[in-house]
Amino acid sequence: MEGGRCFASLVGAAFRAVLTFPRRSMITGEWSTPDTSNVNIPAVKPAFRERRAGLSNLRATWLGHACYLVEFPSGLRVLFDPVFEDRCAPVQWLGPKRYTPPPCSLSDLPPVDAVVISHSHYDHLSHTSVRELARRNPGAHFFVGLGLERWFRDSGIDNVTEMDWWQDADLVLTRRQDAHVQDPDPDKTDPETISARITCLPCQHASGRSHRDQNHTLWASWAVRSGGKSVWFGGDTGYRRVPKLPAGVDDYGPEYDSLPRCPQFAQIGALRGPFDLGLIPIGAYKPRWMWSWMHANPYDAVEIFKETRCKRAMGIHWGTWALTIEDVEEPPKLLKQALAASGIPETGVFDVCAIGEAREF
């Protein structure tokens, strides 16, 4: 947990601000609740490929918010931050409610080999979802940050490894083809070995599921390498520390170049990069003075993309729950502006997609 302590005082101050800001804003009119009544975020029913080795591309399917299912050329399937509930909250009658439904149910997913959890916040870790995944995939291995192993074991999930920043774990699987695959060639039903390296890496965030366990467990980004391809999963992270500025002021203007930036993304790129695909958060960022330390906006996301040395990227952490006050359809629009400002093509490098859509890399 040593890596997480450097943000402890900042986290405490921001947590107090989060508790007091809504009340004050309702009185002053400063808070504007996003309108989710006519959201136009496309969704499609996902299609997953049969497991087989020898493929050349990654296949990544967005399942909403930060949840992605990534299928590697080796045949490995990794599920990141699965939350399939209607509300990301301790109970299902209170808290942020989905304005876009999941594109499928947990029962529609193909067999999963590994589940990676970035941290303990409710929009990234669901008790119901992980228990159902473990029931349906008894061989799946769960990878979590320091301090979370006990929570999983208390939830009846023993196939779990907790890790600190910069630690590596090797995953080796020997299994037959998925039972539903019909293949008359007996050679293709022999056991095959799938290997992967899972790496726990830093990010700038926080953790906690109640006021009693704030920052008791580690938050992390993750890297997964298998079959000659690599993915960096940003999970949930901030990048800078932006003070309260007048409305309309660009905090990436030259006068704000000296604002603090988290140095660890450049370290990730130098020590573990490059990556074939980055899954990078782009949403839940307004007001900036409150959220910049723990949530990246699209301009931050582009800087993170460059520093981690990702060849391609997809935007995550948007399009599902209204967690902050920006318009829910704003992140992709702002991402195009941020890419243009960095001289990066607006499409084909760092993209967004429909919920349920798969892209190959």
Short mmCIF file of the C-alpha atoms (twelve columns), coordinates in Angstrom:
data_MODEL
# 
_entry.id   MODEL 
# 
loop_
_atom_site.group_PDB 
_atom_site.id 
_atom_site.type_symbol 
_atom_site.label_atom_id 
_atom_site.label_alt_id 
_atom_site.label_comp_id 
_atom_site.label_asym_id 
_atom_site.label_seq_id 
_atom_site.Cartn_x 
_atom_site.Cartn_y 
_atom_site.Cartn_z 
_atom_site.pdbx_PDB_model_num 
ATOM 1   C CA . MET A 1   0.000   0.000   0.000   1 
ATOM 2   C CA . GLU A 2   3.014   2.295   0.138   1 
ATOM 3   C CA . GLY A 3   2.293   3.630   -3.361  1 
ATOM 4   C CA . GLY A 4   -1.227  4.658   -2.379  1 
ATOM 5   C CA . ARG A 5   -0.284  6.671   0.710   1 
ATOM 6   C CA . CYS A 6   1.136   9.585   -1.303  1 
ATOM 7   C CA . PHE A 7   -2.420  10.661  -2.168  1 
ATOM 8   C CA . ALA A 8   -3.950  10.110  1.299   1 
ATOM 9   C CA . SER A 9   -4.312  13.741  2.391   1 
ATOM 10  C CA . LEU A 10  -5.551  14.777  -1.063  1 
ATOM 11  C CA . VAL A 11  -8.124  11.989  -1.055  1 
ATOM 12  C CA . GLY A 12  -9.451  12.997  2.357   1 
ATOM 13  C CA . ALA A 13  -9.913  16.627  1.348   1 
ATOM 14  C CA . ALA A 14  -11.622 15.696  -1.904  1 
ATOM 15  C CA . PHE A 15  -13.931 13.201  -0.176  1 
ATOM 16  C CA . ARG A 16  -15.107 15.965  2.182   1 
ATOM 17  C CA . ALA A 17  -15.666 18.248  -0.823  1 
ATOM 18  C CA . VAL A 18  -17.781 15.592  -2.543  1 
ATOM 19  C CA . LEU A 19  -20.020 15.368  0.529   1 
ATOM 20  C CA . THR A 20  -20.559 19.140  0.848   1 
ATOM 21  C CA . PHE A 21  -20.645 20.298  -2.783  1 
ATOM 22  C CA . PRO A 22  -24.078 18.918  -3.845  1 
ATOM 23  C CA . ARG A 23  -25.855 20.524  -0.903  1 
ATOM 24  C CA . ARG A 24  -24.292 23.931  -1.519  1 
ATOM 25  C CA . SER A 25  -24.819 23.666  -5.275  1 
ATOM 26  C CA . MET A 26  -28.542 22.960  -4.970  1 
ATOM 27  C CA . ILE A 27  -28.873 26.217  -3.047  1 
ATOM 28  C CA . THR A 28  -26.709 28.348  -5.360  1 
ATOM 29  C CA . GLY A 29  -27.816 26.744  -8.628  1 
ATOM 30  C CA . GLU A 30  -24.202 25.847  -9.457  1 
ATOM 31  C CA . TRP A 31  -25.081 22.155  -9.887  1 
ATOM 32  C CA . SER A 32  -26.795 21.124  -13.113 1 
ATOM 33  C CA . THR A 33  -27.989 17.527  -13.239 1 
ATOM 34  C CA . PRO A 34  -27.266 15.900  -16.636 1 
ATOM 35  C CA . ASP A 35  -30.330 15.149  -18.746 1 
ATOM 36  C CA . THR A 36  -30.482 11.425  -19.497 1 
ATOM 37  C CA . SER A 37  -34.026 11.370  -20.904 1 
ATOM 38  C CA . ASN A 38  -33.051 11.435  -24.615 1 
ATOM 39  C CA . VAL A 39  -29.581 9.972   -24.647 1 
ATOM 40  C CA . ASN A 40  -28.381 8.774   -28.040 1 
ATOM 41  C CA . ILE A 41  -25.591 6.339   -27.233 1 
ATOM 42  C CA . PRO A 42  -25.771 3.428   -29.692 1 
ATOM 43  C CA . ALA A 43  -25.889 -0.148  -28.475 1 
ATOM 44  C CA . VAL A 44  -25.662 -3.494  -30.253 1 
ATOM 45  C CA . LYS A 45  -25.902 -7.084  -29.129 1 
ATOM 46  C CA . PRO A 46  -22.343 -8.349  -28.680 1 
ATOM 47  C CA . ALA A 47  -20.952 -11.247 -30.671 1 
ATOM 48  C CA . PHE A 48  -18.054 -13.207 -29.199 1 
ATOM 49  C CA . ARG A 49  -15.695 -15.402 -31.149 1 
ATOM 50  C CA . GLU A 50  -15.044 -19.075 -30.585 1 
ATOM 51  C CA . ARG A 51  -11.957 -19.810 -28.553 1 
ATOM 52  C CA . ARG A 52  -9.084  -20.966 -30.672 1 
ATOM 53  C CA . ALA A 53  -5.369  -20.340 -30.745 1 
ATOM 54  C CA . GLY A 54  -3.497  -19.032 -33.757 1 
ATOM 55  C CA . LEU A 55  -5.492  -15.821 -34.276 1 
ATOM 56  C CA . SER A 56  -3.512  -12.678 -34.915 1 
ATOM 57  C CA . ASN A 57  -5.703  -9.944  -33.425 1 
ATOM 58  C CA . LEU A 58  -7.116  -8.826  -30.127 1 
ATOM 59  C CA . ARG A 59  -10.900 -8.588  -30.007 1 
ATOM 60  C CA . ALA A 60  -12.235 -6.115  -27.444 1 
ATOM 61  C CA . THR A 61  -15.962 -5.721  -26.662 1 
ATOM 62  C CA . TRP A 62  -17.289 -2.771  -24.654 1 
ATOM 63  C CA . LEU A 63  -19.990 -3.854  -22.197 1 
ATOM 64  C CA . GLY A 64  -20.630 -0.388  -20.750 1 
ATOM 65  C CA . HIS A 65  -18.809 2.011   -18.385 1 
ATOM 66  C CA . ALA A 66  -15.381 0.476   -17.606 1 
ATOM 67  C CA . CYS A 67  -16.323 -3.110  -18.437 1 
ATOM 68  C CA . TYR A 68  -14.531 -4.694  -21.406 1 
ATOM 69  C CA . LEU A 69  -14.205 -8.309  -22.474 1 
ATOM 70  C CA . VAL A 70  -10.906 -8.816  -24.291 1 
ATOM 71  C CA . GLU A 71  -10.196 -11.963 -26.301 1 
ATOM 72  C CA . PHE A 72  -6.490  -12.521 -26.969 1 
ATOM 73  C CA . PRO A 73  -4.909  -14.371 -29.921 1 
ATOM 74  C CA . SER A 74  -3.924  -17.169 -27.520 1 
ATOM 75  C CA . GLY A 75  -7.591  -17.830 -26.771 1 
ATOM 76  C CA . LEU A 76  -7.425  -16.149 -23.353 1 
ATOM 77  C CA . ARG A 77  -10.539 -14.215 -22.329 1 
ATOM 78  C CA . VAL A 78  -10.210 -11.440 -19.740 1 
ATOM 79  C CA . LEU A 79  -13.102 -9.465  -18.269 1 
ATOM 80  C CA . PHE A 80  -12.330 -6.060  -16.761 1 
ATOM 81  C CA . ASP A 81  -14.436 -4.390  -14.025 1 
ATOM 82  C CA . PRO A 82  -17.735 -6.232  -14.610 1 
ATOM 83  C CA . VAL A 83  -20.794 -4.446  -13.182 1 
ATOM 84  C CA . PHE A 84  -24.101 -5.594  -14.663 1 
ATOM 85  C CA . GLU A 85  -26.457 -4.161  -12.042 1 
ATOM 86  C CA . ASP A 86  -28.949 -1.376  -12.667 1 
ATOM 87  C CA . ARG A 87  -27.462 0.855   -9.974  1 
ATOM 88  C CA . CYS A 88  -23.821 1.195   -8.914  1 
ATOM 89  C CA . ALA A 89  -24.602 1.404   -5.208  1 
ATOM 90  C CA . PRO A 90  -24.765 -0.739  -2.058  1 
ATOM 91  C CA . VAL A 91  -28.510 -1.265  -2.660  1 
ATOM 92  C CA . GLN A 92  -30.566 -1.422  -5.838  1 
ATOM 93  C CA . TRP A 93  -33.195 1.112   -4.765  1 
ATOM 94  C CA . LEU A 94  -30.842 4.069   -4.300  1 
ATOM 95  C CA . GLY A 95  -27.844 5.544   -6.085  1 
ATOM 96  C CA . PRO A 96  -26.885 6.231   -9.731  1 
ATOM 97  C CA . LYS A 97  -29.212 4.407   -12.122 1 
ATOM 98  C CA . ARG A 98  -28.215 3.212   -15.579 1 
ATOM 99  C CA . TYR A 99  -29.426 5.329   -18.458 1 
ATOM 100 C CA . THR A 100 -28.125 2.732   -20.945 1 
ATOM 101 C CA . PRO A 101 -28.794 -0.960  -20.225 1 
ATOM 102 C CA . PRO A 102 -26.135 -3.668  -20.399 1 
ATOM 103 C CA . PRO A 103 -25.877 -5.015  -23.958 1 
ATOM 104 C CA . CYS A 104 -26.166 -8.582  -22.686 1 
ATOM 105 C CA . SER A 105 -26.544 -10.545 -19.480 1 
ATOM 106 C CA . LEU A 106 -23.813 -12.395 -17.627 1 
ATOM 107 C CA . SER A 107 -25.311 -15.626 -18.928 1 
ATOM 108 C CA . ASP A 108 -24.643 -14.467 -22.505 1 
ATOM 109 C CA . LEU A 109 -20.889 -14.173 -21.955 1 
ATOM 110 C CA . PRO A 110 -18.561 -16.897 -23.221 1 
ATOM 111 C CA . PRO A 111 -16.387 -18.744 -20.671 1 
ATOM 112 C CA . VAL A 112 -14.054 -16.275 -18.931 1 
ATOM 113 C CA . ASP A 113 -10.512 -17.141 -17.802 1 
ATOM 114 C CA . ALA A 114 -9.561  -14.077 -15.760 1 
ATOM 115 C CA . VAL A 115 -11.403 -11.194 -14.138 1 
ATOM 116 C CA . VAL A 116 -9.424  -8.033  -13.375 1 
ATOM 117 C CA . ILE A 117 -10.705 -5.486  -10.843 1 
ATOM 118 C CA . SER A 118 -9.280  -1.961  -10.765 1 
ATOM 119 C CA . HIS A 119 -10.598 -0.941  -7.316  1 
ATOM 120 C CA . SER A 120 -13.480 -1.264  -4.883  1 
ATOM 121 C CA . HIS A 121 -15.850 1.557   -5.924  1 
ATOM 122 C CA . TYR A 122 -19.350 0.323   -6.752  1 
ATOM 123 C CA . ASP A 123 -19.206 1.278   -10.443 1 
ATOM 124 C CA . HIS A 124 -16.189 -1.051  -10.820 1 
ATOM 125 C CA . LEU A 125 -16.761 -3.839  -8.296  1 
ATOM 126 C CA . SER A 126 -20.155 -5.493  -7.931  1 
ATOM 127 C CA . HIS A 127 -20.701 -8.205  -5.331  1 
ATOM 128 C CA . THR A 128 -23.582 -9.704  -7.313  1 
ATOM 129 C CA . SER A 129 -21.713 -9.707  -10.628 1 
ATOM 130 C CA . VAL A 130 -18.466 -11.253 -9.380  1 
ATOM 131 C CA . ARG A 131 -20.306 -13.972 -7.452  1 
ATOM 132 C CA . GLU A 132 -22.350 -14.857 -10.525 1 
ATOM 133 C CA . LEU A 133 -19.221 -14.848 -12.702 1 
ATOM 134 C CA . ALA A 134 -17.423 -17.154 -10.265 1 
ATOM 135 C CA . ARG A 135 -20.437 -19.492 -10.225 1 
ATOM 136 C CA . ARG A 136 -20.585 -19.653 -14.011 1 
ATOM 137 C CA . ASN A 137 -16.785 -19.788 -14.438 1 
ATOM 138 C CA . PRO A 138 -15.403 -21.893 -11.559 1 
ATOM 139 C CA . GLY A 139 -11.942 -21.905 -13.116 1 
ATOM 140 C CA . ALA A 140 -11.726 -18.147 -13.610 1 
ATOM 141 C CA . HIS A 141 -8.990  -16.361 -11.678 1 
ATOM 142 C CA . PHE A 142 -9.640  -12.949 -10.105 1 
ATOM 143 C CA . PHE A 143 -6.835  -10.361 -9.926  1 
ATOM 144 C CA . VAL A 144 -7.245  -7.522  -7.435  1 
ATOM 145 C CA . GLY A 145 -5.257  -4.825  -5.646  1 
ATOM 146 C CA . LEU A 146 -3.777  -5.198  -2.168  1 
ATOM 147 C CA . GLY A 147 -6.348  -5.586  0.563   1 
ATOM 148 C CA . LEU A 148 -9.191  -6.894  -1.608  1 
ATOM 149 C CA . GLU A 149 -8.431  -10.620 -1.390  1 
ATOM 150 C CA . ARG A 150 -10.223 -10.932 1.943   1 
ATOM 151 C CA . TRP A 151 -13.383 -9.298  0.529   1 
ATOM 152 C CA . PHE A 152 -13.426 -11.862 -2.294  1 
ATOM 153 C CA . ARG A 153 -12.830 -14.815 0.025   1 
ATOM 154 C CA . ASP A 154 -15.572 -13.555 2.331   1 
ATOM 155 C CA . SER A 155 -17.783 -13.505 -0.788  1 
ATOM 156 C CA . GLY A 156 -17.043 -17.189 -1.420  1 
ATOM 157 C CA . ILE A 157 -14.442 -16.616 -4.164  1 
ATOM 158 C CA . ASP A 158 -11.124 -18.319 -3.368  1 
ATOM 159 C CA . ASN A 159 -9.502  -18.274 -6.807  1 
ATOM 160 C CA . VAL A 160 -8.082  -14.778 -6.259  1 
ATOM 161 C CA . THR A 161 -4.668  -13.124 -6.241  1 
ATOM 162 C CA . GLU A 162 -4.056  -9.697  -4.738  1 
ATOM 163 C CA . MET A 163 -1.135  -7.661  -6.025  1 
ATOM 164 C CA . ASP A 164 0.818   -4.473  -5.377  1 
ATOM 165 C CA . TRP A 165 1.858   -1.926  -7.993  1 
ATOM 166 C CA . TRP A 166 4.597   -3.203  -10.348 1 
ATOM 167 C CA . GLN A 167 4.067   -6.849  -9.417  1 
ATOM 168 C CA . ASP A 168 3.717   -9.486  -12.150 1 
ATOM 169 C CA . ALA A 169 1.787   -12.755 -12.049 1 
ATOM 170 C CA . ASP A 170 1.886   -15.533 -14.627 1 
ATOM 171 C CA . LEU A 171 -1.342  -17.312 -15.522 1 
ATOM 172 C CA . VAL A 172 -1.140  -20.681 -17.285 1 
ATOM 173 C CA . LEU A 173 -4.290  -22.515 -18.357 1 
ATOM 174 C CA . THR A 174 -4.638  -25.972 -19.861 1 
ATOM 175 C CA . ARG A 175 -8.108  -26.657 -21.118 1 
ATOM 176 C CA . ARG A 176 -10.129 -28.080 -23.975 1 
ATOM 177 C CA . GLN A 177 -12.023 -26.050 -26.494 1 
ATOM 178 C CA . ASP A 178 -15.271 -24.514 -25.255 1 
ATOM 179 C CA . ALA A 179 -17.916 -27.229 -24.977 1 
ATOM 180 C CA . HIS A 180 -20.300 -25.462 -27.347 1 
ATOM 181 C CA . VAL A 181 -17.775 -25.416 -30.212 1 
ATOM 182 C CA . GLN A 182 -18.549 -28.140 -32.752 1 
ATOM 183 C CA . ASP A 183 -15.377 -29.204 -34.557 1 
ATOM 184 C CA . PRO A 184 -15.012 -32.588 -36.229 1 
ATOM 185 C CA . ASP A 185 -11.219 -32.425 -36.236 1 
ATOM 186 C CA . PRO A 186 -10.049 -34.418 -33.161 1 
ATOM 187 C CA . ASP A 187 -6.683  -32.660 -33.170 1 
ATOM 188 C CA . LYS A 188 -8.442  -29.411 -32.289 1 
ATOM 189 C CA . THR A 189 -10.040 -30.880 -29.184 1 
ATOM 190 C CA . ASP A 190 -6.724  -31.747 -27.536 1 
ATOM 191 C CA . PRO A 191 -5.844  -29.727 -24.445 1 
ATOM 192 C CA . GLU A 192 -4.096  -26.467 -25.264 1 
ATOM 193 C CA . THR A 193 -1.973  -24.286 -23.030 1 
ATOM 194 C CA . ILE A 194 -2.769  -20.616 -22.690 1 
ATOM 195 C CA . SER A 195 -0.299  -18.394 -20.875 1 
ATOM 196 C CA . ALA A 196 -0.525  -14.758 -19.851 1 
ATOM 197 C CA . ARG A 197 1.332   -12.221 -17.759 1 
ATOM 198 C CA . ILE A 198 -0.817  -9.999  -15.542 1 
ATOM 199 C CA . THR A 199 0.775   -6.835  -14.154 1 
ATOM 200 C CA . CYS A 200 -0.599  -4.550  -11.458 1 
ATOM 201 C CA . LEU A 201 0.329   -0.930  -12.197 1 
ATOM 202 C CA . PRO A 202 -0.223  2.507   -10.648 1 
ATOM 203 C CA . CYS A 203 -2.969  5.024   -11.244 1 
ATOM 204 C CA . GLN A 204 -4.204  8.130   -9.407  1 
ATOM 205 C CA . HIS A 205 -7.459  7.373   -7.661  1 
ATOM 206 C CA . ALA A 206 -8.969  6.140   -4.362  1 
ATOM 207 C CA . SER A 207 -10.993 3.238   -2.955  1 
ATOM 208 C CA . GLY A 208 -13.775 2.481   -0.524  1 
ATOM 209 C CA . ARG A 209 -17.269 1.016   -0.258  1 
ATOM 210 C CA . SER A 210 -18.385 3.012   2.791   1 
ATOM 211 C CA . HIS A 211 -17.186 5.880   4.957   1 
ATOM 212 C CA . ARG A 212 -15.447 3.324   7.187   1 
ATOM 213 C CA . ASP A 213 -13.032 1.829   4.635   1 
ATOM 214 C CA . GLN A 214 -11.807 4.807   2.639   1 
ATOM 215 C CA . ASN A 215 -8.489  3.894   0.969   1 
ATOM 216 C CA . HIS A 216 -8.072  0.662   2.910   1 
ATOM 217 C CA . THR A 217 -7.479  -1.223  -0.348  1 
ATOM 218 C CA . LEU A 218 -5.300  -0.447  -3.346  1 
ATOM 219 C CA . TRP A 219 -6.500  1.082   -6.621  1 
ATOM 220 C CA . ALA A 220 -4.620  0.126   -9.767  1 
ATOM 221 C CA . SER A 221 -4.365  0.041   -13.502 1 
ATOM 222 C CA . TRP A 222 -3.429  -3.281  -15.124 1 
ATOM 223 C CA . ALA A 223 -1.524  -4.756  -18.050 1 
ATOM 224 C CA . VAL A 224 -2.253  -8.138  -19.627 1 
ATOM 225 C CA . ARG A 225 -0.020  -9.817  -22.223 1 
ATOM 226 C CA . SER A 226 -0.896  -13.042 -24.014 1 
ATOM 227 C CA . GLY A 227 -0.478  -14.507 -27.467 1 
ATOM 228 C CA . GLY A 228 1.858   -11.738 -28.588 1 
ATOM 229 C CA . LYS A 229 -0.614  -8.901  -27.788 1 
ATOM 230 C CA . SER A 230 -0.858  -6.522  -24.844 1 
ATOM 231 C CA . VAL A 231 -3.577  -4.431  -23.208 1 
ATOM 232 C CA . TRP A 232 -3.305  -1.627  -20.661 1 
ATOM 233 C CA . PHE A 233 -6.476  -1.114  -18.632 1 
ATOM 234 C CA . GLY A 234 -6.650  2.313   -17.018 1 
ATOM 235 C CA . GLY A 235 -9.668  1.417   -14.887 1 
ATOM 236 C CA . ASP A 236 -10.403 4.706   -13.153 1 
ATOM 237 C CA . THR A 237 -7.832  7.422   -12.762 1 
ATOM 238 C CA . GLY A 238 -7.083  11.106  -12.594 1 
ATOM 239 C CA . TYR A 239 -4.059  12.746  -14.166 1 
ATOM 240 C CA . ARG A 240 -3.677  16.325  -12.914 1 
ATOM 241 C CA . ARG A 241 -4.748  18.536  -10.032 1 
ATOM 242 C CA . VAL A 242 -6.796  21.460  -11.407 1 
ATOM 243 C CA . PRO A 243 -7.877  24.305  -9.085  1 
ATOM 244 C CA . LYS A 244 -11.218 26.087  -9.291  1 
ATOM 245 C CA . LEU A 245 -11.080 28.335  -12.370 1 
ATOM 246 C CA . PRO A 246 -13.560 30.765  -13.955 1 
ATOM 247 C CA . ALA A 247 -16.148 29.153  -16.229 1 
ATOM 248 C CA . GLY A 248 -14.888 28.556  -19.766 1 
ATOM 249 C CA . VAL A 249 -11.184 28.737  -18.910 1 
ATOM 250 C CA . ASP A 250 -9.048  26.093  -20.654 1 
ATOM 251 C CA . ASP A 251 -6.979  24.403  -17.963 1 
ATOM 252 C CA . TYR A 252 -4.685  23.095  -20.709 1 
ATOM 253 C CA . GLY A 253 -3.814  26.651  -21.723 1 
ATOM 254 C CA . PRO A 254 -0.121  27.656  -21.534 1 
ATOM 255 C CA . GLU A 255 -0.606  29.480  -18.238 1 
ATOM 256 C CA . TYR A 256 -1.538  26.173  -16.593 1 
ATOM 257 C CA . ASP A 257 1.333   24.047  -17.891 1 
ATOM 258 C CA . SER A 258 2.807   23.917  -14.404 1 
ATOM 259 C CA . LEU A 259 -0.201  22.252  -12.807 1 
ATOM 260 C CA . PRO A 260 0.826   18.943  -11.176 1 
ATOM 261 C CA . ARG A 261 0.654   15.821  -13.334 1 
ATOM 262 C CA . CYS A 262 0.877   12.232  -12.156 1 
ATOM 263 C CA . PRO A 263 4.324   10.957  -13.251 1 
ATOM 264 C CA . GLN A 264 3.455   7.280   -13.158 1 
ATOM 265 C CA . PHE A 265 1.889   6.966   -16.601 1 
ATOM 266 C CA . ALA A 266 5.182   7.900   -18.212 1 
ATOM 267 C CA . GLN A 267 6.846   5.329   -15.940 1 
ATOM 268 C CA . ILE A 268 4.333   2.697   -17.064 1 
ATOM 269 C CA . GLY A 269 5.106   3.476   -20.701 1 
ATOM 270 C CA . ALA A 270 8.857   3.357   -20.123 1 
ATOM 271 C CA . LEU A 271 8.927   0.224   -17.958 1 
ATOM 272 C CA . ARG A 272 6.040   -1.871  -19.323 1 
ATOM 273 C CA . GLY A 273 5.056   -0.355  -22.650 1 
ATOM 274 C CA . PRO A 274 4.325   -0.215  -25.466 1 
ATOM 275 C CA . PHE A 275 0.808   -1.683  -25.513 1 
ATOM 276 C CA . ASP A 276 -1.275  -2.734  -28.484 1 
ATOM 277 C CA . LEU A 277 -4.460  -1.414  -26.872 1 
ATOM 278 C CA . GLY A 278 -5.246  1.009   -24.075 1 
ATOM 279 C CA . LEU A 279 -8.643  1.086   -22.345 1 
ATOM 280 C CA . ILE A 280 -8.593  4.634   -21.011 1 
ATOM 281 C CA . PRO A 281 -11.233 6.539   -18.984 1 
ATOM 282 C CA . ILE A 282 -12.690 9.690   -20.571 1 
ATOM 283 C CA . GLY A 283 -15.753 10.535  -18.451 1 
ATOM 284 C CA . ALA A 284 -16.999 11.803  -15.047 1 
ATOM 285 C CA . TYR A 285 -14.807 14.908  -14.878 1 
ATOM 286 C CA . LYS A 286 -16.880 18.020  -14.064 1 
ATOM 287 C CA . PRO A 287 -16.424 20.182  -12.106 1 
ATOM 288 C CA . ARG A 288 -12.705 19.888  -12.771 1 
ATOM 289 C CA . TRP A 289 -11.607 21.359  -9.447  1 
ATOM 290 C CA . MET A 290 -13.423 18.534  -7.661  1 
ATOM 291 C CA . TRP A 291 -12.731 15.556  -9.923  1 
ATOM 292 C CA . SER A 292 -9.460  16.140  -11.814 1 
ATOM 293 C CA . TRP A 293 -7.378  14.408  -9.156  1 
ATOM 294 C CA . MET A 294 -9.315  11.145  -9.578  1 
ATOM 295 C CA . HIS A 295 -11.100 11.242  -12.987 1 
ATOM 296 C CA . ALA A 296 -9.470  11.966  -16.333 1 
ATOM 297 C CA . ASN A 297 -11.211 14.184  -18.851 1 
ATOM 298 C CA . PRO A 298 -10.578 13.519  -22.569 1 
ATOM 299 C CA . TYR A 299 -7.610  15.906  -22.663 1 
ATOM 300 C CA . ASP A 300 -6.058  14.063  -19.734 1 
ATOM 301 C CA . ALA A 301 -6.879  10.755  -21.418 1 
ATOM 302 C CA . VAL A 302 -4.943  11.726  -24.551 1 
ATOM 303 C CA . GLU A 303 -1.902  12.618  -22.424 1 
ATOM 304 C CA . ILE A 304 -2.193  9.286   -20.614 1 
ATOM 305 C CA . PHE A 305 -2.498  7.535   -23.994 1 
ATOM 306 C CA . LYS A 306 0.751   9.096   -25.176 1 
ATOM 307 C CA . GLU A 307 2.667   8.541   -21.953 1 
ATOM 308 C CA . THR A 308 1.707   4.882   -21.561 1 
ATOM 309 C CA . ARG A 309 2.777   4.280   -25.194 1 
ATOM 310 C CA . CYS A 310 -0.449  2.676   -26.344 1 
ATOM 311 C CA . LYS A 311 -0.653  2.135   -30.102 1 
ATOM 312 C CA . ARG A 312 -4.468  2.301   -30.124 1 
ATOM 313 C CA . ALA A 313 -7.056  3.092   -27.467 1 
ATOM 314 C CA . MET A 314 -10.755 2.923   -26.667 1 
ATOM 315 C CA . GLY A 315 -12.549 5.283   -24.321 1 
ATOM 316 C CA . ILE A 316 -14.142 3.850   -21.178 1 
ATOM 317 C CA . HIS A 317 -15.837 5.174   -18.009 1 
ATOM 318 C CA . TRP A 318 -18.690 6.974   -19.736 1 
ATOM 319 C CA . GLY A 319 -22.091 6.297   -21.295 1 
ATOM 320 C CA . THR A 320 -23.644 4.296   -18.439 1 
ATOM 321 C CA . TRP A 321 -24.205 6.206   -15.186 1 
ATOM 322 C CA . ALA A 322 -24.413 9.979   -14.656 1 
ATOM 323 C CA . LEU A 323 -21.782 10.248  -11.938 1 
ATOM 324 C CA . THR A 324 -20.866 13.922  -12.399 1 
ATOM 325 C CA . ILE A 325 -22.361 17.023  -14.028 1 
ATOM 326 C CA . GLU A 326 -21.039 17.108  -17.601 1 
ATOM 327 C CA . ASP A 327 -23.482 16.282  -20.390 1 
ATOM 328 C CA . VAL A 328 -23.449 12.501  -20.729 1 
ATOM 329 C CA . GLU A 329 -22.742 12.670  -24.477 1 
ATOM 330 C CA . GLU A 330 -19.932 15.212  -24.134 1 
ATOM 331 C CA . PRO A 331 -16.888 12.915  -23.563 1 
ATOM 332 C CA . PRO A 332 -16.619 11.586  -27.167 1 
ATOM 333 C CA . LYS A 333 -17.001 15.113  -28.583 1 
ATOM 334 C CA . LEU A 334 -14.320 16.465  -26.275 1 
ATOM 335 C CA . LEU A 335 -12.087 13.496  -27.123 1 
ATOM 336 C CA . LYS A 336 -12.049 14.493  -30.799 1 
ATOM 337 C CA . GLN A 337 -11.009 18.029  -29.810 1 
ATOM 338 C CA . ALA A 338 -8.273  16.703  -27.535 1 
ATOM 339 C CA . LEU A 339 -6.905  14.413  -30.248 1 
ATOM 340 C CA . ALA A 340 -6.844  17.269  -32.764 1 
ATOM 341 C CA . ALA A 341 -5.033  19.489  -30.250 1 
ATOM 342 C CA . SER A 342 -2.313  16.818  -29.987 1 
ATOM 343 C CA . GLY A 343 -2.070  16.325  -33.748 1 
ATOM 344 C CA . ILE A 344 -3.588  12.831  -33.580 1 
ATOM 345 C CA . PRO A 345 -6.234  11.746  -36.140 1 
ATOM 346 C CA . GLU A 346 -9.739  12.075  -34.719 1 
ATOM 347 C CA . THR A 347 -10.660 8.518   -35.746 1 
ATOM 348 C CA . GLY A 348 -8.760  5.256   -36.017 1 
ATOM 349 C CA . VAL A 349 -6.309  5.811   -33.146 1 
ATOM 350 C CA . PHE A 350 -8.225  6.605   -29.954 1 
ATOM 351 C CA . ASP A 351 -11.899 5.850   -30.505 1 
ATOM 352 C CA . VAL A 352 -15.214 5.190   -28.810 1 
ATOM 353 C CA . CYS A 353 -17.765 2.626   -29.948 1 
ATOM 354 C CA . ALA A 354 -21.336 1.470   -29.402 1 
ATOM 355 C CA . ILE A 355 -22.077 -0.414  -26.210 1 
ATOM 356 C CA . GLY A 356 -21.769 -4.087  -27.115 1 
ATOM 357 C CA . GLU A 357 -19.579 -3.372  -30.149 1 
ATOM 358 C CA . ALA A 358 -16.349 -5.303  -30.717 1 
ATOM 359 C CA . ARG A 359 -13.188 -3.902  -32.302 1 
ATOM 360 C CA . GLU A 360 -10.128 -5.826  -33.435 1 
ATOM 361 C CA . PHE A 361 -6.534  -4.690  -32.938 1 
# 
